[in-house]
Tab-separated table of C-alpha atoms and ligand atoms in Angstrom:
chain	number	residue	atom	x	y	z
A	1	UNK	CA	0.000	0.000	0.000
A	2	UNK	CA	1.481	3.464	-1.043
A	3	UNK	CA	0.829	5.994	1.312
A	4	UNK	CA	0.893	10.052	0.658
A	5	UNK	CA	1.916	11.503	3.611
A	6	UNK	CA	1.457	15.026	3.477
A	7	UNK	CA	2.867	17.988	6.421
A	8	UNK	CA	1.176	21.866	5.839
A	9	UNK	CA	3.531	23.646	7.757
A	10	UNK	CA	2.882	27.515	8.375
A	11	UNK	CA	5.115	28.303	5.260
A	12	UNK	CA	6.086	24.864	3.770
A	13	UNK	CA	4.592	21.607	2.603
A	14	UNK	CA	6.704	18.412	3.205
A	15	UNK	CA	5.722	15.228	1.868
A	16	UNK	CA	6.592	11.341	1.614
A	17	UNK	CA	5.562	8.892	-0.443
A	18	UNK	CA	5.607	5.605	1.734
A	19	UNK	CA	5.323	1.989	0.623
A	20	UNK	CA	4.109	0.541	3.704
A	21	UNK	CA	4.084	-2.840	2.257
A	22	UNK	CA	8.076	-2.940	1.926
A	23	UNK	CA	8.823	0.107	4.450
A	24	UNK	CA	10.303	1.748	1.412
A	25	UNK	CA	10.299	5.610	0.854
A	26	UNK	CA	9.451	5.999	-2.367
A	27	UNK	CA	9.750	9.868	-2.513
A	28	UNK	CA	10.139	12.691	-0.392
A	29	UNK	CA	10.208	16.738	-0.524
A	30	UNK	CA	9.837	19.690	0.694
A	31	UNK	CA	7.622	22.892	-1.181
A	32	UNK	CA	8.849	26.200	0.692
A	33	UNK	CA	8.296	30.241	0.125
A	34	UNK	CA	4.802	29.575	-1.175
A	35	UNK	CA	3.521	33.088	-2.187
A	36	UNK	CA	7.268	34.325	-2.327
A	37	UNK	CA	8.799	35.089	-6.207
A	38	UNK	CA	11.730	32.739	-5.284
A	39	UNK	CA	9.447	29.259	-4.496
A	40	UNK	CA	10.716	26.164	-4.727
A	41	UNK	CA	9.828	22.745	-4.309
A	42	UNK	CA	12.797	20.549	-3.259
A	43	UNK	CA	12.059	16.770	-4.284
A	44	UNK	CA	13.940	13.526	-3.533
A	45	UNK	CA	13.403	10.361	-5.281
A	46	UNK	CA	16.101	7.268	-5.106
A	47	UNK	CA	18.612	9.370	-3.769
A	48	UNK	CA	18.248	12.115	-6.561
A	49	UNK	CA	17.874	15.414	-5.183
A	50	UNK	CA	16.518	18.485	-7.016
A	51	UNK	CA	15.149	21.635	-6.863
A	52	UNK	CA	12.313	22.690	-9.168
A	53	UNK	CA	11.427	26.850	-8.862
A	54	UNK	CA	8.066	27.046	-8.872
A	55	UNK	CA	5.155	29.612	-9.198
A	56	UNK	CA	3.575	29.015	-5.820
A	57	UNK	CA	0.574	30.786	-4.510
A	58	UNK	CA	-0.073	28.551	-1.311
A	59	UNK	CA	-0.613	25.187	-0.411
A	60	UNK	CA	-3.769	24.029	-3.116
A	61	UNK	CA	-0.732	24.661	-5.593
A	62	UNK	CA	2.009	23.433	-3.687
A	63	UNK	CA	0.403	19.863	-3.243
A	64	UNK	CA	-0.779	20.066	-7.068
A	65	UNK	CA	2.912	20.098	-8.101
A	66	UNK	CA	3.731	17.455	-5.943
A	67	UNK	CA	1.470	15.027	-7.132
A	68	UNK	CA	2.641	16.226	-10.739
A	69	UNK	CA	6.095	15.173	-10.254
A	70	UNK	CA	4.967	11.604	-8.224
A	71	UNK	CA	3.846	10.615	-11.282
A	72	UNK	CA	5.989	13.049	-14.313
A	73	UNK	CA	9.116	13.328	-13.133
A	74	UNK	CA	11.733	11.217	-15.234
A	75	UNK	CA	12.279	9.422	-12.072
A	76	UNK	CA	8.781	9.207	-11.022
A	77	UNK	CA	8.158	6.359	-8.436
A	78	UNK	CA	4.514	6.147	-9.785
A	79	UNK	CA	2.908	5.867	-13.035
A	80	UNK	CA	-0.532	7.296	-12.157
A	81	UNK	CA	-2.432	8.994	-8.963
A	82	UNK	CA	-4.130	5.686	-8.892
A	83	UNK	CA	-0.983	3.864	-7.214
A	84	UNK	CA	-1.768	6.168	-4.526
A	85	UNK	CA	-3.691	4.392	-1.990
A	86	UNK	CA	-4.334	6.761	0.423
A	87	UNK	CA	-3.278	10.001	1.745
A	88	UNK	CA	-2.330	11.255	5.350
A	89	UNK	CA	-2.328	14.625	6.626
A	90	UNK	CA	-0.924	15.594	9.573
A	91	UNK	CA	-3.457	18.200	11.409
A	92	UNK	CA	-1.767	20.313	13.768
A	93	UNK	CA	-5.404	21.185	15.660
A	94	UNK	CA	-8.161	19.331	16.299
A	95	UNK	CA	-9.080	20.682	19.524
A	96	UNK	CA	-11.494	18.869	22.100
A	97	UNK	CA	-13.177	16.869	18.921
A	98	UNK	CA	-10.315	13.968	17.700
A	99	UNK	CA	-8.676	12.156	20.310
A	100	UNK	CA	-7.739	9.454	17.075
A	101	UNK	CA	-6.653	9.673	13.609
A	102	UNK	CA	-9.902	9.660	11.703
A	103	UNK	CA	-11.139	9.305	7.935
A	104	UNK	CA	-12.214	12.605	5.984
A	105	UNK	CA	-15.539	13.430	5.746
A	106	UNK	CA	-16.991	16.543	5.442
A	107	UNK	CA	-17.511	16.540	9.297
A	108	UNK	CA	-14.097	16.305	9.799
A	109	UNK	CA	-13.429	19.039	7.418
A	110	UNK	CA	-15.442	21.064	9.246
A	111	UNK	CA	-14.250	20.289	12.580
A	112	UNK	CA	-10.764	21.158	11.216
A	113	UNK	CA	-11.853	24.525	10.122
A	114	UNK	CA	-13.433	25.485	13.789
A	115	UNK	CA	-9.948	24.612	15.115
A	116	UNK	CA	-8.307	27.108	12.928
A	117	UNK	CA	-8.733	29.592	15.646
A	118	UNK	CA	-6.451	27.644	17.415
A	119	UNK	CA	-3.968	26.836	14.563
A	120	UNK	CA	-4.466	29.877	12.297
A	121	UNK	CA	-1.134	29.451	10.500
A	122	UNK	CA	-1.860	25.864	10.119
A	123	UNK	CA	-5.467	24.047	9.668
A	124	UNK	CA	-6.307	26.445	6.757
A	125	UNK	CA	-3.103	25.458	4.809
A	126	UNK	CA	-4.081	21.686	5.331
A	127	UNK	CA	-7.559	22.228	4.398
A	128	UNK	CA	-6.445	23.560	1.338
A	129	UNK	CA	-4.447	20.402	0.969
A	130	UNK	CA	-7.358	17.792	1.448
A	131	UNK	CA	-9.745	20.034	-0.723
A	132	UNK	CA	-7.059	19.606	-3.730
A	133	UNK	CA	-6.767	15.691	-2.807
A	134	UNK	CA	-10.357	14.915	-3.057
A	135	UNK	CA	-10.537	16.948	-6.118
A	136	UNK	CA	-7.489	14.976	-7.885
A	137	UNK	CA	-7.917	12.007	-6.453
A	138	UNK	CA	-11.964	11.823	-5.492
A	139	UNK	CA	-11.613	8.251	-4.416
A	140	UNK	CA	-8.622	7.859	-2.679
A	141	UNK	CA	-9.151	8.140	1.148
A	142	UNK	CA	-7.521	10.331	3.475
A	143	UNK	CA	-6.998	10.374	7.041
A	144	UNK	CA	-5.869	13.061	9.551
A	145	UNK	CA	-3.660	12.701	12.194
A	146	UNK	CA	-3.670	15.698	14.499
A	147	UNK	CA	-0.761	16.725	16.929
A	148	UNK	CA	-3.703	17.471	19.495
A	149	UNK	CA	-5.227	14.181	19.746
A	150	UNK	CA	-2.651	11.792	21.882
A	151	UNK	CA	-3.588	14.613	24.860
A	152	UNK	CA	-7.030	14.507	25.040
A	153	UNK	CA	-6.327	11.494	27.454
A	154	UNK	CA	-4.762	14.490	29.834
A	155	UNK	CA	-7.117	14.909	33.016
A	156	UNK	CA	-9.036	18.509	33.740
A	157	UNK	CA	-6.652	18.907	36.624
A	158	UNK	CA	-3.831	18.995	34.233
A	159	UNK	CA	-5.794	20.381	30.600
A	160	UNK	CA	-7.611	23.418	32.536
A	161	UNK	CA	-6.047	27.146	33.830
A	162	UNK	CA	-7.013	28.335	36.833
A	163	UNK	CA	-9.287	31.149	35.255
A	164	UNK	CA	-12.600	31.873	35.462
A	165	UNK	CA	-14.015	28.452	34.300
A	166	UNK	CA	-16.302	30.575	32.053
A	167	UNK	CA	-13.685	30.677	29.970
A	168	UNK	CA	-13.407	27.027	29.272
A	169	UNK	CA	-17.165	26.468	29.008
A	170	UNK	CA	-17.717	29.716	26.439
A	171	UNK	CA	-14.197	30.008	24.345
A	172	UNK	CA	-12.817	26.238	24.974
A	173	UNK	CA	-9.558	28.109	26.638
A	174	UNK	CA	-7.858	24.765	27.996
A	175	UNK	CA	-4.207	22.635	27.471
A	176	UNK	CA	-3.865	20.966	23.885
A	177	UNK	CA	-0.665	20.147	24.057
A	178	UNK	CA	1.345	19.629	20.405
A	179	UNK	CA	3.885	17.222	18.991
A	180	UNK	CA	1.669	14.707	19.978
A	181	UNK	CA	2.592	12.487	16.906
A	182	UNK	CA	6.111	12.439	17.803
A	183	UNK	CA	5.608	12.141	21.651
A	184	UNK	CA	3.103	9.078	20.600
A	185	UNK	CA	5.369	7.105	18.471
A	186	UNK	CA	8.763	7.708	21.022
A	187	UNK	CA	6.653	6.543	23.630
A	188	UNK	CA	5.628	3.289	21.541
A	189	UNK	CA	9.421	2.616	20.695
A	190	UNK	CA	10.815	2.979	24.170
A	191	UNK	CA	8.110	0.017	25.052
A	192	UNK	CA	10.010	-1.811	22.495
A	193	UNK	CA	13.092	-1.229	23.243
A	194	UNK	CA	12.752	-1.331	27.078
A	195	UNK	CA	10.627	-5.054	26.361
A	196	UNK	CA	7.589	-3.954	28.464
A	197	UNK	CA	4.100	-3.443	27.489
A	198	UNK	CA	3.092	0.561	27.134
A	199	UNK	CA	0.287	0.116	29.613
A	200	UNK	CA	2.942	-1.112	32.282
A	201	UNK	CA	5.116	1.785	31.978
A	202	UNK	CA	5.598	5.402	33.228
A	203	UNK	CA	7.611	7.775	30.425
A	204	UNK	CA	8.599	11.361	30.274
A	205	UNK	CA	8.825	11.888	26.705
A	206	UNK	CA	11.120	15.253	25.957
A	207	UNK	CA	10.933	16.062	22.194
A	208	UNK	CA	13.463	18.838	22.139
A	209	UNK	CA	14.244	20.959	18.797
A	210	UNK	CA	13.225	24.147	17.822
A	211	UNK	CA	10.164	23.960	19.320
A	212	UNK	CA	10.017	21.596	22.339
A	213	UNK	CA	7.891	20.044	25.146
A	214	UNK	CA	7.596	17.358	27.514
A	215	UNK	CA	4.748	15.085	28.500
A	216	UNK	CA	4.382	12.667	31.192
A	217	UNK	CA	2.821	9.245	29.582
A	218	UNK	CA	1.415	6.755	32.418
A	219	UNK	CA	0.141	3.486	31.192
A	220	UNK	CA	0.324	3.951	28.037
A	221	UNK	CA	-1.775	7.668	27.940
A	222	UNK	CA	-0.683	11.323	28.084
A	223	UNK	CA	-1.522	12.678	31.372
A	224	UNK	CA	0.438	15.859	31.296
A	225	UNK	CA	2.628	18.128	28.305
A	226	UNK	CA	4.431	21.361	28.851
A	227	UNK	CA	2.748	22.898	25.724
A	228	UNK	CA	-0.871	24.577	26.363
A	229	UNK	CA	-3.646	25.850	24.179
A	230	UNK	CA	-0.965	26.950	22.024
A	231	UNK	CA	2.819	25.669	21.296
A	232	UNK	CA	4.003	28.742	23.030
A	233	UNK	CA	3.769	27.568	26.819
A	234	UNK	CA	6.338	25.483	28.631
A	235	UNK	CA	9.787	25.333	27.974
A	236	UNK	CA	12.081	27.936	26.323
A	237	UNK	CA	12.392	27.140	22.464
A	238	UNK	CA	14.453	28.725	19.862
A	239	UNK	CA	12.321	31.609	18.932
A	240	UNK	CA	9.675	31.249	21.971
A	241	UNK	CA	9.183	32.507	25.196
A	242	UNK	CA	7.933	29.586	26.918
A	243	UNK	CA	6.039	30.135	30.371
A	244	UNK	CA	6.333	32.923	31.613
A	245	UNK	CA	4.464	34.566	34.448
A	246	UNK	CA	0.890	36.298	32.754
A	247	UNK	CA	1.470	39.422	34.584
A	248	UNK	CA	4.763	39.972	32.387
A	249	UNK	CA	2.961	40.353	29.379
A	250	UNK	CA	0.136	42.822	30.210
A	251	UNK	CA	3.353	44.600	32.234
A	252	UNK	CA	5.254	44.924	28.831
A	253	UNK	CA	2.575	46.027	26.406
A	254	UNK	CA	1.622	49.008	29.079
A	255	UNK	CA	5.097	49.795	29.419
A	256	UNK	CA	5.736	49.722	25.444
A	257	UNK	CA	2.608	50.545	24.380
A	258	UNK	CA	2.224	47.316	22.361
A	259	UNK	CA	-0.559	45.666	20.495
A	260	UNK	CA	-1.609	41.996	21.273
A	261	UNK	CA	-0.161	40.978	17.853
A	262	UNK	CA	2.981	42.705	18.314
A	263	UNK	CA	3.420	41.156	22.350
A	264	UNK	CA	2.636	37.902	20.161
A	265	UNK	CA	5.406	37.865	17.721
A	266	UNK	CA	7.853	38.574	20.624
A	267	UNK	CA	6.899	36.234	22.066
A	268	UNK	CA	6.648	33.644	19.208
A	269	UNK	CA	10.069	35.558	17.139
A	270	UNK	CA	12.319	37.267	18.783
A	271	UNK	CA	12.212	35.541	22.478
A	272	UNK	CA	13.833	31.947	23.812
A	273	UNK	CA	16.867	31.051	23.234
A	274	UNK	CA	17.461	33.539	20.409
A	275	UNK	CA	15.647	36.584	22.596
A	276	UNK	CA	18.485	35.512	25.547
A	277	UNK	CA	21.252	34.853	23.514
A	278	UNK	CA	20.953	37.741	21.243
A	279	UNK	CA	23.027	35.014	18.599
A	280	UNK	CA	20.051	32.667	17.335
A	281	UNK	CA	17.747	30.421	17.906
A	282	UNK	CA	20.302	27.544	16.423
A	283	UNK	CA	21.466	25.314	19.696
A	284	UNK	CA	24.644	24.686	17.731
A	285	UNK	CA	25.599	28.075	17.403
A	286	UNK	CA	24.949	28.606	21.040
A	287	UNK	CA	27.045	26.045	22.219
A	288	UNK	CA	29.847	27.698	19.936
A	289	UNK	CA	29.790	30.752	21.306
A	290	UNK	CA	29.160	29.765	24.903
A	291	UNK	CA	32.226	27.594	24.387
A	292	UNK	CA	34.346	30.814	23.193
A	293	UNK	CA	32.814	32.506	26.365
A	294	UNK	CA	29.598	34.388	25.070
A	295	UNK	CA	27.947	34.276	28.602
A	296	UNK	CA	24.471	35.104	26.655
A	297	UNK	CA	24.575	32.077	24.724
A	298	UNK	CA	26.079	30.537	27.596
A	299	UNK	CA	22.751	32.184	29.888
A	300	UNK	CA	20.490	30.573	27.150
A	301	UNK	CA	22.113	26.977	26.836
A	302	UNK	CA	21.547	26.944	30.749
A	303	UNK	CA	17.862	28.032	30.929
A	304	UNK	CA	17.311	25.085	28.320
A	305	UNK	CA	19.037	22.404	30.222
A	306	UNK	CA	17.498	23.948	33.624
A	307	UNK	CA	13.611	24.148	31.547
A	308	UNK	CA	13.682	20.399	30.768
A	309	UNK	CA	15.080	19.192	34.288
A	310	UNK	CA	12.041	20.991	36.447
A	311	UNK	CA	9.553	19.715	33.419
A	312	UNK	CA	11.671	16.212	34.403
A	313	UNK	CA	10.570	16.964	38.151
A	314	UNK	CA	7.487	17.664	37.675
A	315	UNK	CA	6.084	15.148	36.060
A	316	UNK	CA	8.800	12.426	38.413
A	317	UNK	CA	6.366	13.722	41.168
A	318	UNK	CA	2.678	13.758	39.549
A	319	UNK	CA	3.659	10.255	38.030
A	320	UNK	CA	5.094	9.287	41.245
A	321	UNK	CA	7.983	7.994	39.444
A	322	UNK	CA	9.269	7.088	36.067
A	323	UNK	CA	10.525	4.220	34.147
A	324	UNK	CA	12.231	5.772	31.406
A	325	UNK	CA	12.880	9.586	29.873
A	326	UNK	CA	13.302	9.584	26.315
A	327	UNK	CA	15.286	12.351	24.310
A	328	UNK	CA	14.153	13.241	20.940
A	329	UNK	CA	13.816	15.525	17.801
A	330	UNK	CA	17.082	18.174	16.793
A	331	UNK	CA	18.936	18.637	20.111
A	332	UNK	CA	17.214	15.455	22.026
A	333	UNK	CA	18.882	13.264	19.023
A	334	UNK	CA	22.049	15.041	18.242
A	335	UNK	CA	23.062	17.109	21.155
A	336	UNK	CA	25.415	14.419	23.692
A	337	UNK	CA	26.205	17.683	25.668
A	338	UNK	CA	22.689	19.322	26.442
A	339	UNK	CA	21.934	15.736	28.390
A	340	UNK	CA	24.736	16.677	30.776
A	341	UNK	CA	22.906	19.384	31.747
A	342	UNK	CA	19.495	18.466	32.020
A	343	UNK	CA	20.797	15.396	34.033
A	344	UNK	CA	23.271	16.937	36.206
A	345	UNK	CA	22.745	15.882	39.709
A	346	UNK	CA	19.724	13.910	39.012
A	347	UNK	CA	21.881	10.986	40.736
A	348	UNK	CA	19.479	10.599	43.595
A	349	UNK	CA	16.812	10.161	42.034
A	350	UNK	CA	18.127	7.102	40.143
A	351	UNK	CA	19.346	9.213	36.987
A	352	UNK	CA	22.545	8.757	35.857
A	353	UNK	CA	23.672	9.667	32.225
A	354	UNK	CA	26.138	8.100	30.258
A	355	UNK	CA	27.513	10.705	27.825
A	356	UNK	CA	29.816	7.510	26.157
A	357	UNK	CA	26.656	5.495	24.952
A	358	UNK	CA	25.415	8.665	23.801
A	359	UNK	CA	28.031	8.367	19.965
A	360	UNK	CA	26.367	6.871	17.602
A	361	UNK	CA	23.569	9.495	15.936
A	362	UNK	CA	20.500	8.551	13.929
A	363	UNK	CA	19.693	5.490	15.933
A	364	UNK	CA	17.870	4.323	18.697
A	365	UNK	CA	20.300	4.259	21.914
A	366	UNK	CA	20.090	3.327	25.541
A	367	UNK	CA	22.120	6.588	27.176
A	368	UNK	CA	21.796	6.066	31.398
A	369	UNK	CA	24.448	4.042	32.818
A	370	UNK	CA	23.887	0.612	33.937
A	371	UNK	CA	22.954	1.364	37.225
A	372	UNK	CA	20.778	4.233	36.756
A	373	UNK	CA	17.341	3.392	38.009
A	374	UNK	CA	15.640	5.205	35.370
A	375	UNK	CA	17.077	4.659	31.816
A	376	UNK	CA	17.348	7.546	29.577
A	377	UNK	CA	16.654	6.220	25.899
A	378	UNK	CA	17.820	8.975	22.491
A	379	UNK	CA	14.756	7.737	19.954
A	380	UNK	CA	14.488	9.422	16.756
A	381	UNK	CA	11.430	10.426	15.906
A	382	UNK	CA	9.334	9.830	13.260
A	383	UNK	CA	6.475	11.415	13.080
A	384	UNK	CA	5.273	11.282	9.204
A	385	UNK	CA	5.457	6.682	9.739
A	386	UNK	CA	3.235	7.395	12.260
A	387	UNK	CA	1.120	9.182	10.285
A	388	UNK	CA	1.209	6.595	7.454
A	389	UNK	CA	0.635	3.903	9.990
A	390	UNK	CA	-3.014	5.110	11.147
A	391	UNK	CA	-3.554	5.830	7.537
A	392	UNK	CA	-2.840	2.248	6.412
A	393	UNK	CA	-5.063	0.604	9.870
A	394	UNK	CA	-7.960	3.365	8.964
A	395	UNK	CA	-8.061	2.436	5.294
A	396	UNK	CA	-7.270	-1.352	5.834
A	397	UNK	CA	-10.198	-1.452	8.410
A	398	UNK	CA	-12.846	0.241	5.876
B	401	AMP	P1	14.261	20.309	14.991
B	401	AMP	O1	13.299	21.442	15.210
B	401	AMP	O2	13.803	19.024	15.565
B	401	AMP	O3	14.709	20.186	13.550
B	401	AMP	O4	15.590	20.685	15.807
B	401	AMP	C1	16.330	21.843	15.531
B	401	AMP	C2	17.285	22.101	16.688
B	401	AMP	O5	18.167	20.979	16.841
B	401	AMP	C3	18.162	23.324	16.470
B	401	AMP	O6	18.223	24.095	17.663
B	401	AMP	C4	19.517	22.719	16.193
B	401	AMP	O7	20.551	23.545	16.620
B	401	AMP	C5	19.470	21.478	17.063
B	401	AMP	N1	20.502	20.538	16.666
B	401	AMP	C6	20.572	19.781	15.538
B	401	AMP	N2	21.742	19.069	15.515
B	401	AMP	C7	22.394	19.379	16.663
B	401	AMP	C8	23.647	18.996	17.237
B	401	AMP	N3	24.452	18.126	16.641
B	401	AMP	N4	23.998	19.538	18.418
B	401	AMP	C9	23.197	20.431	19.035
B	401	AMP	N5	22.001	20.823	18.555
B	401	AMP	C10	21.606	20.322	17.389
């Protein structure tokens, strides 16, 4: 079964083309500065890569040259749309109606465009994406995956703020959570790998990269994630504030006479690591400079490491306990020194890091010494096999 799985970003479309039959990636690429004069869709196919300019208006066009070159490219994979089975879209919100991956109907459509208030740089783009699906390929199905769903599990205690709870009841204003695909299918691996079933297990799953977040999964469900009604809450990303106390923000616009959209893109642009460092939001060029004695960058590779230890505590005490923390996406992968950090002096509570079993990048590695308590597992994610996954078991069980 070939499987389209398709990623609307705010700005880019990625893609795969998946034989789930053999495993086999058949294609993948990347369509980027839709709307921009210098648009370009970036498309691999048996270890070809090229780069096609393209006139790109947004993501209905974007996906229409995408399935073009699936199929008319010299090295096309496919012959014909047909040898598409079905396609998979990730959805970044589906807000308190999908706790699953579900097949698209027009209910779902319009469920999807509701949640664009909560995803407004994101469910409209993949809308736009399904629309031009069904209308090239009317009877393939498509699924949805949304980065929402894995936390509807997450108890009131733990989804709601304490405001007014007319807030919840009339605008919904609650914990989602986000990077629930990737959180779901680390969680599933580090079952494997650690030989237990899911449901016997406690996790802390940390997917750190430019945007990061931490959730605590107990048997098998999400109880708790750093991220809240919007990706901007918990830890400090690269561009990204992170928590911060409320009282800051009103505090700042009065000071600076700012709107809410401009307190919102310094808080989503020009704040986290790149807002403390003054440098960038790049990890790798933080740990450069701190390393040449930058104390900025050195300030912001701290408040990273020190973010994802009390997220560690935190959810070490609501769990009571934990089994196994798992490290993944850009830094959690590749970074062997951020560990350090976030587990420095975690020794008594059965956490010891190895930073010599942490060598070997781009594959699944235990990283806790042999007698820590808790074993700290690097998993790469892998979010758009997830994705194909529920397609295939939605379609396979129609
Ligand atoms: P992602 O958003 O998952 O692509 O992750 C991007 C983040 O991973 C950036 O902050 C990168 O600096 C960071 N990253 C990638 N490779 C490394 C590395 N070898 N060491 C440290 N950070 C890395």
């Amino acid at each position: 079964m070939n499987i389209l799985v398709v990623n609307a970003g705010s700005s880019s479309l990625k893609y795969q083309l998946l034989d789930m039959d053999t495993g086999e990636l058949l294609a993948k690429g990347l369509c980027e500065r839709g709307g921009y004069e210098n648009a370009v869709q970036k498309h691999r196919v048996a270890k070809h890569d090229k780069v096609i300019a393209r006139q790109m208006r947004d993501h209905r066009d974007a996906i229409g040259y995408v399935l073009n070159t699936l199929i008319n490219d010299p090295d096309a994979p496919i012959s014909d749309l047909s040898e598409i089975h079905a396609v998979g879209h990730r959805i970044v919100s589906g807000g308190e109606f999908f706790s699953r991956s579900c097949l698209v109907d027009d209910d779902v459509i319009e469920k999807i465009a509701i949640c664009s208030e909560l995803a407004p740089l994101h469910n409209p783009g993949a809308l736009q994406v399904i629309d031009a699906c069904r209308l090239f390929m009317p009877h393939t199905p498509q699924v949805t995956v949304f980065d929402t769903a894995y936390f509807q599990s997450i108890p009131p205690k733990a989804f709601l703020y304490g405001l007014p709870l007319r807030y919840y009841e009339k605008y919904k204003i609650r914990k989602y959570g986000a990077h629930g695909t990737s959180h779901r299918y680390v969680a599933a691996r580090a079952a494997q790998m650690l030989g237990k079933p899911l449901e016997e297990l406690k996790l802390i799953t940390c997917h750190l990269g430019n945007g990061s977040s931490v959730t605590a999964v107990d048997k098998g469900v999400a109880v708790d994630t750093s991220m809240g009604m919007t990706p901007l809450d918990g830890l400090i990303m690269g561009t990204r504030c992170g928590s911060v106390d409320p009282a800051v923000i009103t505090y700042i616009m009065r000071k600076e006479s700012l709107t809410p959209d401009e307190m919102e893109n310094i808080m989503n642009r020009e704040s986290g690591l790149y807002g403390i460092s003054g440098l960038s939001n790049d990890l790798r060029e933080i740990r450069r400079e701190a390393e040449m004695g930058n104390e900025r960058a050195n300030l912001a590779y701290e408040m990273f490491g020190y973010a994802v230890k009390k997220y560690i505590g935190q959810y070490f005490a609501t769990m009571a306990g934990c089994d196994a923390i798992i490290l993944t996406a850009g830094i959690g992968e590749n970074c062997t020194r951020m560990p350090r950090m976030i587990f420095d002096g975690l020794e008594p509570m059965g956490i010891i890091y190895d930073p010599e079993k942490n060598c070997q990048r781009g594959m699944e590695r235990v990283v806790s010494s042999d007698e820590s308590r808790i074993k700290i597992l690097v998993i790469p994610t892998n979010e758009e096999w997830m994705i194909a996954q529920d397609t295939k078991e939605i379609v396979e069980a129609l």
